[in-house]
Coordinates of C-alpha atoms and ligand atoms in Angstrom, one line a residue:
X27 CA -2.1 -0.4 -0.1
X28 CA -1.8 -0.2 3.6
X29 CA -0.2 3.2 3.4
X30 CA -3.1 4.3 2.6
X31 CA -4.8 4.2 5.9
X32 CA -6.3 7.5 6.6
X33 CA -5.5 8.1 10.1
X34 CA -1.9 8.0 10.1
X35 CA 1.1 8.4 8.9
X36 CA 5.3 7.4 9.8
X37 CA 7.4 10.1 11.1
X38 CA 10.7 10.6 12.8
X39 CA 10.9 10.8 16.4
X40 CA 14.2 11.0 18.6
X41 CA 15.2 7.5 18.4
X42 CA 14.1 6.3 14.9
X43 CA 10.5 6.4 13.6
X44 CA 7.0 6.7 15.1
X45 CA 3.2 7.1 14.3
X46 CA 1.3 10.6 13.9
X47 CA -2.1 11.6 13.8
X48 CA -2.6 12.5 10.0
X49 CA -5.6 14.4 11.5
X50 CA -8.0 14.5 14.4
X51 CA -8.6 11.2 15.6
X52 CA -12.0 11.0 17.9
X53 CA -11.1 8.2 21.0
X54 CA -12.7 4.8 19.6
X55 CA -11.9 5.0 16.7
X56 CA -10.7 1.6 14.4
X57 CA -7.2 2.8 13.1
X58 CA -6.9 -0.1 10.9
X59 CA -5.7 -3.4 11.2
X60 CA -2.1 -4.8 11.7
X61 CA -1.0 -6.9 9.1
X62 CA 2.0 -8.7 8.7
X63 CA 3.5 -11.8 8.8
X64 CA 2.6 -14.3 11.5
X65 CA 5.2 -16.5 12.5
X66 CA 4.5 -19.8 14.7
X67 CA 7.5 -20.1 16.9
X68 CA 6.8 -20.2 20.7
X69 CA 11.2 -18.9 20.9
X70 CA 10.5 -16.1 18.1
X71 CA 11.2 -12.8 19.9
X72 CA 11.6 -9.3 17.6
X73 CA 11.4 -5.7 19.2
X74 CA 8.3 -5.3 17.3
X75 CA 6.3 -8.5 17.0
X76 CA 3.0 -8.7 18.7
X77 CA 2.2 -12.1 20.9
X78 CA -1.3 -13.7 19.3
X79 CA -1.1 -16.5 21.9
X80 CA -0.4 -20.1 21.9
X81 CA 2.9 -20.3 20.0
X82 CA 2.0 -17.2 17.2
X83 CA 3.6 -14.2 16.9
X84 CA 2.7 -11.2 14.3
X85 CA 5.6 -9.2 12.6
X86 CA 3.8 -6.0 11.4
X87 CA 4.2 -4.2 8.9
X88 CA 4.6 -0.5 7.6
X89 CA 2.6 1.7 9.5
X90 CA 1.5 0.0 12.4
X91 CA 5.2 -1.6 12.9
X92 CA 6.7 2.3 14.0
X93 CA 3.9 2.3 17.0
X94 CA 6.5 3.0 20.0
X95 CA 5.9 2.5 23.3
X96 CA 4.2 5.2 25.9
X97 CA 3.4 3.9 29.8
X98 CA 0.6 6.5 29.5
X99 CA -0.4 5.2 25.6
X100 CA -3.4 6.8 23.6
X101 CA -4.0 4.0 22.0
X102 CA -4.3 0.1 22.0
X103 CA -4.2 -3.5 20.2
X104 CA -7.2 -5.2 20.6
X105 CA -7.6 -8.8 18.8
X106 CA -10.3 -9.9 16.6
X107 CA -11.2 -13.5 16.0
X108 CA -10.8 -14.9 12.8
X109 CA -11.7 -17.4 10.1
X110 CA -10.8 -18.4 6.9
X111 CA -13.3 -18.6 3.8
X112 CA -14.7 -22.0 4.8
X113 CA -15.0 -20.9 8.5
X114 CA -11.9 -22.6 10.3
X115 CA -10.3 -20.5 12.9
X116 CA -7.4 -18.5 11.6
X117 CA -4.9 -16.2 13.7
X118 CA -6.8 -13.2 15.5
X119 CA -6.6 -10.0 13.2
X120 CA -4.9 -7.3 15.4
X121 CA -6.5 -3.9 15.5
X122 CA -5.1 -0.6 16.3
X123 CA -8.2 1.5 18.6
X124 CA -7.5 4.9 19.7
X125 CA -8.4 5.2 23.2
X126 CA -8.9 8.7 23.8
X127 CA -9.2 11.7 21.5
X128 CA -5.9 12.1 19.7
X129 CA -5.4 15.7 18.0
X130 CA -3.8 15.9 14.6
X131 CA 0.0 15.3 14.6
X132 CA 0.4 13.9 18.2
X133 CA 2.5 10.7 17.8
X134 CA 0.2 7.5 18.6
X135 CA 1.6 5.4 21.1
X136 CA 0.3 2.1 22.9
X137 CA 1.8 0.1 26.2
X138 CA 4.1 -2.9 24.8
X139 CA 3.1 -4.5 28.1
X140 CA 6.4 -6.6 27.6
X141 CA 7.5 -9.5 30.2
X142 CA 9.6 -9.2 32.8
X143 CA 12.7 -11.0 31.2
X144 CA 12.5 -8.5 28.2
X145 CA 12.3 -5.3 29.8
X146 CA 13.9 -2.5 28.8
X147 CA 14.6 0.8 30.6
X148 CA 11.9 3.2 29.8
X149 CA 12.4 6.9 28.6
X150 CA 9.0 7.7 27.5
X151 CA 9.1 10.6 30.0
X152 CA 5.3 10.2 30.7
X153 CA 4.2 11.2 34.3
X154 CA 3.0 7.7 34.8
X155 CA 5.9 6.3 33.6
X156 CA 6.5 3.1 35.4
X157 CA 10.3 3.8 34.9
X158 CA 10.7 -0.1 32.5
X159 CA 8.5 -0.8 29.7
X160 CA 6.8 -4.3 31.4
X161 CA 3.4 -5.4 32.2
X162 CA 2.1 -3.1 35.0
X163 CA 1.5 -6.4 36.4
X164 CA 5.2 -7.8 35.5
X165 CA 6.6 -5.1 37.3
X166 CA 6.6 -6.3 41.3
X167 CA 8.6 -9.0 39.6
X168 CA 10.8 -7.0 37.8
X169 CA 11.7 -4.6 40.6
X170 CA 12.5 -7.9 42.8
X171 CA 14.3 -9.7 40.3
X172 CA 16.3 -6.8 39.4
X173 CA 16.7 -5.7 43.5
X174 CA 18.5 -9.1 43.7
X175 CA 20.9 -8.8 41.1
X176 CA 22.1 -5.4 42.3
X177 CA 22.7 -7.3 45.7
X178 CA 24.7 -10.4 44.0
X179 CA 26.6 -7.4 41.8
X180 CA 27.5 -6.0 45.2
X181 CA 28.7 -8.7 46.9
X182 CA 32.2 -9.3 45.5
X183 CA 33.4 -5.8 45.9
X184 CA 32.3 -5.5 50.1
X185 CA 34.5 -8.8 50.1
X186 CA 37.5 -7.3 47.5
X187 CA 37.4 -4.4 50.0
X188 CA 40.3 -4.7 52.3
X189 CA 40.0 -5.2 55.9
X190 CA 42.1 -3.0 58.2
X191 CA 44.7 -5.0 60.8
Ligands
ZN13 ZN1 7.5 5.0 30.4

């Protein structure tokens, strides 16, 4: 049973649910493996799936699938390669690695490292936060993408304002 991995457990944070620290975690540490169910649609999109390149996507499961995002996370997904039984590749297993010392009941978090196009506002009120929860890298792109909307949005009302005679 998967909710029997020893390292964490599902609890409720502001906005839903999240993943604690069921005790001390030491940074390296394998957490466990994601499972779920992979799905091979380049289009398919969920607030949760994970990308497993070329056209696969993973929709996790209970525990791993209440991992929220932190720009500052203290943990990360890191992909294993996979076979099946008589040794043809299979989709990568997903892992969940703790990347620093995590104490017991601190909520485990990683970076969603989302594209540009599905950004959302970020509120994870971390120090670092880069302010949307994108690709560091994404983010020039974002900022410039977005910089030009707010100048389109703004261009019908300096023209609706009326001009004096
Ligand atoms: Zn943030």
């Amino acid at each position: 049973m998967s909710t029997a991995n020893p390292w964490v457990l599902v609890g409720k944070v502001t906005f839903g649910k999240g993943l604690f620290a069921k005790q001390d975690i030491p940074q390296g540490t394998d957490l466990g493996q994601v499972t779920g169910k992979v799905i091979d649609d380049p289009e398919y999109t969920s607030n949760y799936c994970i990308d497993l390149g070329d056209s696969l996507s993973l929709e996790p499961r209970t525990p791993f699938r209440y991992l929220n995002h932190r720009c500052e996370p203290n943990c990360s997904l890191y992909l294993l390669d996979a076979a099946y039984e008589d040794g043809s590749p299979a989709p990568s297993e997903v892992h969940v690695e703790a990347l620093t010392d995590i104490p017991e009941g601190a909520e485990l978090t990683i970076d969603y490292q989302w594209s540009a196009d599905g950004a959302i506002e970020c509120l994870c009120g971390s120090n670092k936060c880069r302010g949307w929860i994108v690709a560091i890298e994404e983010l020039p792109q974002l900022l410039k993408s977005r910089a030009r909307a707010a100048k389109k949005a703004s261009k019908p009302k300096a023209k609706s304002a009326p001009k004096p005679r």
